[in-house]
Coordinates of C-alpha atoms and ligand atoms in Angstrom, one line a residue:
X26 CA 34.6 88.8 62.8
X27 CA 30.8 89.1 63.2
X28 CA 30.4 85.3 63.8
X29 CA 32.3 85.6 67.1
X30 CA 29.8 87.9 68.7
X31 CA 30.6 89.5 72.1
X32 CA 28.6 88.0 75.0
X33 CA 26.7 90.0 77.6
X34 CA 25.2 93.5 78.1
X35 CA 27.4 96.5 77.9
X36 CA 27.3 98.4 81.2
X37 CA 29.3 101.5 82.2
X38 CA 31.5 101.3 85.3
X39 CA 29.4 104.0 87.0
X40 CA 26.2 102.0 86.5
X41 CA 27.6 99.0 88.4
X42 CA 26.8 98.4 92.1
X43 CA 29.5 98.9 94.7
X44 CA 30.4 95.2 95.0
X45 CA 30.8 94.8 91.2
X46 CA 32.8 98.1 91.0
X47 CA 35.2 96.8 93.7
X48 CA 35.6 93.5 91.9
X49 CA 36.4 95.2 88.6
X50 CA 38.9 97.5 90.3
X51 CA 40.6 94.5 92.0
X52 CA 40.8 92.6 88.6
X53 CA 42.3 95.8 87.1
X54 CA 44.9 96.1 89.9
X55 CA 45.8 92.4 89.7
X56 CA 46.5 92.7 85.9
X57 CA 49.4 95.0 86.8
X58 CA 51.1 92.1 88.5
X59 CA 50.8 89.8 85.5
X60 CA 54.0 87.8 84.8
X61 CA 53.7 87.7 81.0
X62 CA 57.1 88.0 79.5
X63 CA 56.1 85.6 76.6
X64 CA 52.9 87.2 75.5
X65 CA 53.1 90.8 76.8
X66 CA 49.4 90.3 77.3
X67 CA 48.5 91.2 80.9
X68 CA 45.3 89.7 82.3
X69 CA 43.8 90.2 85.8
X70 CA 40.8 88.6 87.5
X71 CA 38.9 89.0 90.7
X72 CA 36.4 86.5 92.1
X73 CA 33.8 87.0 94.7
X74 CA 33.2 83.6 96.4
X75 CA 31.4 82.2 99.4
X76 CA 32.4 79.4 101.7
X77 CA 30.2 76.8 103.4
X78 CA 29.4 79.3 106.2
X79 CA 28.0 81.7 103.7
X80 CA 30.9 84.2 104.2
X81 CA 32.0 86.0 101.1
X82 CA 35.5 87.1 100.1
X83 CA 37.3 88.5 97.1
X84 CA 40.3 86.6 95.6
X85 CA 42.4 87.9 92.7
X86 CA 44.9 86.6 90.3
X87 CA 47.0 87.5 87.2
X88 CA 48.4 85.3 84.4
X89 CA 51.7 83.7 85.3
X90 CA 53.7 82.5 82.3
X91 CA 56.5 80.0 82.1
X92 CA 59.3 79.1 79.6
X93 CA 57.3 75.9 79.2
X94 CA 54.1 77.2 77.6
X95 CA 51.7 74.6 79.1
X96 CA 52.8 75.5 82.6
X97 CA 51.3 79.0 82.2
X98 CA 48.3 79.7 84.4
X99 CA 45.6 82.2 83.4
X100 CA 44.4 85.0 85.7
X101 CA 41.0 83.4 86.2
X102 CA 42.3 80.1 87.3
X103 CA 45.0 81.7 89.5
X104 CA 42.3 83.7 91.3
X105 CA 39.9 80.7 91.4
X106 CA 42.3 78.1 92.8
X107 CA 43.3 80.5 95.5
X108 CA 39.6 80.9 96.5
X109 CA 39.1 77.1 96.5
X110 CA 42.3 76.6 98.6
X111 CA 40.8 78.9 101.2
X112 CA 37.4 77.0 101.2
X113 CA 35.5 79.5 99.1
X114 CA 34.1 77.2 96.5
X115 CA 30.9 79.0 95.5
X116 CA 31.7 81.6 92.9
X117 CA 29.2 84.5 92.8
X118 CA 30.9 87.1 90.6
X119 CA 33.9 86.9 88.3
X120 CA 35.7 90.0 86.9
X121 CA 38.2 89.6 84.1
X122 CA 40.4 92.1 82.3
X123 CA 42.6 91.6 79.3
X124 CA 44.3 94.9 79.5
X125 CA 45.4 95.2 75.9
X126 CA 42.7 96.9 73.9
X127 CA 40.3 95.5 72.5
X128 CA 40.6 92.9 75.2
X129 CA 39.3 89.4 75.1
X130 CA 37.1 86.8 76.8
X131 CA 38.1 83.9 79.0
X132 CA 39.9 81.0 77.2
X133 CA 38.2 77.6 77.0
X134 CA 40.2 76.1 79.8
X135 CA 39.3 78.9 82.2
X136 CA 35.6 78.6 81.1
X137 CA 35.8 74.9 82.0
X138 CA 37.3 75.7 85.4
X139 CA 34.9 78.5 86.3
X140 CA 31.9 76.4 85.3
X141 CA 32.8 73.9 88.0
X142 CA 32.3 76.5 90.7
X143 CA 29.2 78.3 89.6
X144 CA 27.5 78.5 86.2
X145 CA 25.1 81.1 87.7
X146 CA 28.0 83.5 88.7
X147 CA 27.9 86.9 87.2
X148 CA 30.7 87.5 84.7
X149 CA 32.1 91.1 84.4
X150 CA 34.3 91.2 81.3
X151 CA 36.1 94.6 81.3
X152 CA 36.2 96.0 77.8
X153 CA 38.1 99.2 78.0
X154 CA 40.5 101.3 80.1
X155 CA 37.6 103.1 81.8
X156 CA 36.6 99.8 83.3
X157 CA 33.3 99.6 81.5
X158 CA 32.1 95.9 81.3
X159 CA 30.0 93.4 79.4
X160 CA 27.8 91.6 81.9
X161 CA 26.9 87.9 81.3
X162 CA 27.0 84.7 83.3
X163 CA 29.7 82.1 83.6
X164 CA 27.2 79.5 82.2
X165 CA 26.8 81.5 79.0
X166 CA 30.5 80.9 78.2
X167 CA 29.8 77.1 77.8
X168 CA 26.2 76.6 76.7
X169 CA 24.4 73.6 75.4
X170 CA 24.1 73.0 71.7
X171 CA 21.1 74.8 70.3
X172 CA 18.0 72.6 70.3
X173 CA 17.8 71.6 66.7
X174 CA 16.3 68.2 65.8
X175 CA 18.3 65.2 66.8
X176 CA 19.0 62.9 63.9
X177 CA 18.7 59.1 64.4
X178 CA 21.3 56.7 63.1
X179 CA 18.7 55.2 60.7
X180 CA 18.1 58.6 59.1
X181 CA 21.8 59.1 58.2
X182 CA 23.3 58.3 54.8
X183 CA 25.8 55.4 54.5
X184 CA 28.9 57.7 54.8
X185 CA 27.7 59.3 58.0
X186 CA 26.6 56.0 59.5
X187 CA 30.2 54.8 58.9
X188 CA 31.5 57.9 60.8
X189 CA 29.2 57.3 63.7
X190 CA 30.2 53.6 64.0
X191 CA 33.9 54.6 63.7
X192 CA 33.7 57.3 66.5
X193 CA 32.0 54.8 68.8
X194 CA 34.7 52.3 68.0
X195 CA 37.3 54.8 69.0
X196 CA 35.5 55.4 72.3
X197 CA 35.8 51.6 72.9
X198 CA 39.6 51.9 72.6
X199 CA 39.9 54.5 75.3
X200 CA 42.5 54.1 78.2
X201 CA 40.6 55.6 81.1
X202 CA 41.6 53.9 84.5
X203 CA 41.0 57.2 86.4
X204 CA 38.2 59.1 84.7
X205 CA 36.3 56.0 83.8
X206 CA 34.9 58.1 81.0
X207 CA 35.7 56.5 77.6
X208 CA 35.2 58.8 74.6
X209 CA 36.1 58.8 71.0
X210 CA 36.6 61.5 68.3
X211 CA 37.1 61.9 64.5
X212 CA 38.4 65.1 63.0
X213 CA 37.9 65.6 59.3
X214 CA 40.1 68.3 57.6
X215 CA 41.6 69.4 54.3
X216 CA 45.2 70.1 53.4
X217 CA 46.5 73.1 51.4
X218 CA 46.5 70.8 48.4
X219 CA 42.7 70.3 48.9
X220 CA 43.0 66.7 50.1
X221 CA 40.6 65.6 52.8
X222 CA 41.4 63.1 55.6
X223 CA 39.9 61.7 58.8
X224 CA 42.0 61.6 62.0
X225 CA 41.0 59.6 65.0
X226 CA 41.4 59.9 68.7
X227 CA 40.4 58.2 72.0
X228 CA 40.6 59.3 75.6
X229 CA 43.9 58.6 77.4
X230 CA 44.2 59.2 81.1
X231 CA 47.3 59.9 83.1
X232 CA 47.8 59.5 86.9
X233 CA 48.6 63.2 87.2
X234 CA 45.3 64.0 85.5
X235 CA 46.8 67.1 83.8
X236 CA 48.8 64.8 81.5
X237 CA 45.6 63.2 80.2
X238 CA 44.6 63.9 76.7
X239 CA 41.0 64.3 75.3
X240 CA 40.1 62.3 72.2
X241 CA 39.4 65.4 70.3
X242 CA 42.8 66.8 71.0
X243 CA 44.5 63.6 69.9
X244 CA 42.7 63.8 66.6
X245 CA 43.2 67.5 66.1
X246 CA 46.9 67.5 66.8
X247 CA 47.3 64.5 64.5
X248 CA 45.6 66.5 61.8
X249 CA 47.8 69.6 62.4
X250 CA 50.9 67.4 62.4
X251 CA 49.9 66.1 59.0
X252 CA 49.2 69.6 57.6
X253 CA 45.4 69.2 57.5
X254 CA 44.0 72.4 59.0
X255 CA 41.2 73.6 56.7
X256 CA 37.4 73.1 56.5
X257 CA 37.4 71.2 59.7
X258 CA 34.7 69.1 61.2
X259 CA 34.8 67.5 64.7
X260 CA 32.7 64.4 65.4
X261 CA 32.8 63.4 69.0
X262 CA 31.0 61.2 71.5
X263 CA 29.1 62.8 74.4
X264 CA 27.1 61.4 77.3
X265 CA 24.0 63.5 76.5
X266 CA 23.3 65.6 73.4
X267 CA 21.3 68.2 75.3
X268 CA 23.5 68.9 78.3
X269 CA 25.2 72.2 78.9
X270 CA 28.9 72.2 78.2
X271 CA 28.8 68.9 76.1
X272 CA 32.4 69.3 75.0
X273 CA 35.2 70.3 77.5
X274 CA 36.2 73.9 77.2
X275 CA 39.9 73.2 76.6
X276 CA 39.0 71.0 73.6
X277 CA 36.8 73.8 72.2
X278 CA 39.8 76.2 72.6
X279 CA 42.0 73.8 70.6
X280 CA 39.3 73.6 67.9
X281 CA 39.2 77.4 67.9
X282 CA 42.9 77.4 66.8
X283 CA 41.6 76.1 63.4
X284 CA 39.3 79.1 63.1
X285 CA 35.8 80.1 64.3
X286 CA 34.0 78.4 61.4
X287 CA 34.4 74.8 62.6
X288 CA 31.5 72.4 62.5
X289 CA 30.8 70.0 65.3
X290 CA 28.8 66.8 65.4
X291 CA 27.8 65.3 68.8
X292 CA 27.2 61.5 68.9
X293 CA 25.5 59.7 71.8
X294 CA 25.4 56.0 72.8
X295 CA 22.2 55.5 70.9
X296 CA 24.1 56.6 67.7
X297 CA 21.9 59.7 67.4
X298 CA 23.6 62.9 66.3
X299 CA 23.2 66.6 66.8
X300 CA 24.9 69.0 64.4
X301 CA 26.3 72.2 65.9
X302 CA 29.2 74.6 65.5
X303 CA 32.1 76.0 67.5
X304 CA 30.4 79.5 67.6
X305 CA 27.5 77.9 69.5
X306 CA 29.5 75.9 72.0
X307 CA 32.2 78.5 72.6
X308 CA 30.6 81.9 72.0
X309 CA 32.7 85.1 72.1
X310 CA 35.8 83.0 72.0
X311 CA 39.4 84.1 72.8
X312 CA 41.6 83.9 69.8
X313 CA 44.9 84.9 68.3
X314 CA 43.5 88.2 67.0
X315 CA 43.2 89.4 70.7
X316 CA 46.9 89.2 71.3
Ligands
THU22 N1 45.1 84.5 79.5 C1 44.5 84.6 80.7 O1 45.1 84.9 81.7 N2 43.2 84.5 80.7 C2 42.4 84.2 79.6 O2 41.2 83.9 79.7 C3 43.0 84.3 78.3 C4 44.5 84.1 78.2 C5 46.6 84.7 79.4 C6 47.4 83.4 79.1 C7 48.6 83.9 78.5 O3 49.5 84.3 79.6 C8 48.2 85.2 77.8 O4 46.9 85.5 78.4 C9 48.0 85.0 76.3 O5 47.2 84.0 75.9

């Protein structure tokens, strides 16, 4: 899977500084406490974080699974929420290990979570049982779309103009009393029989926040329900075409379940578009082949 290139610079355990080595070992130890009866895929994480007084501490976590799949928490979020609960909100260094060879990389939801507390944090992704790592940054997990030319609405053909109008119309139908962030999405996909259809979605909030659903996910799950899972293209509204992390990490992870080859089109309020791809927005993605 050459399209899904690994992020970061390979570095041997012995070449790491003492702090990084300690963090890697803490992540490794935490993975032994993984509660993963569903996946048998133990993951450990350790996070070096600072509080407002500039004090630093290490927090660790493992994945904790549940009979109800969505109640599972990943190792990175387990470690990170513990840090935040203790007042350590500035993440400086994050170590992760998926102990099953050949390992993996943080899932989209964990990327989204980690980004909130430090895009500049050093990421140490442990790649083997000798605790050698790939070194990157948390920000690299959710980059901006590559700077290709933005296309204006007027430059689009009639078919694409219709898609742009439709996705903005979906945005207008959003139910967003809490996030106040209306968004709309279209998902175009083909069936086994080679038919192509467009599925629509809008943002829907829920008072518990976690029960909210992103417009992209509404459209993608509708497509999957109808059996349209091939040659997928996601068209979605964003606030800014050039910002880092233009689409939420969890949404990108849902898109990843359709394969790494998915195309993505970002649409802004001016009806301009930027064409990109899943591999650009979610590099080195975690997928079913890791399990
Ligand atoms: N998992 C993590 O703990 N972190 C990741 O970044 C990837 C996935 C867990 C969730 C689940 O318990 C198992 O690994 C298989 O996906």
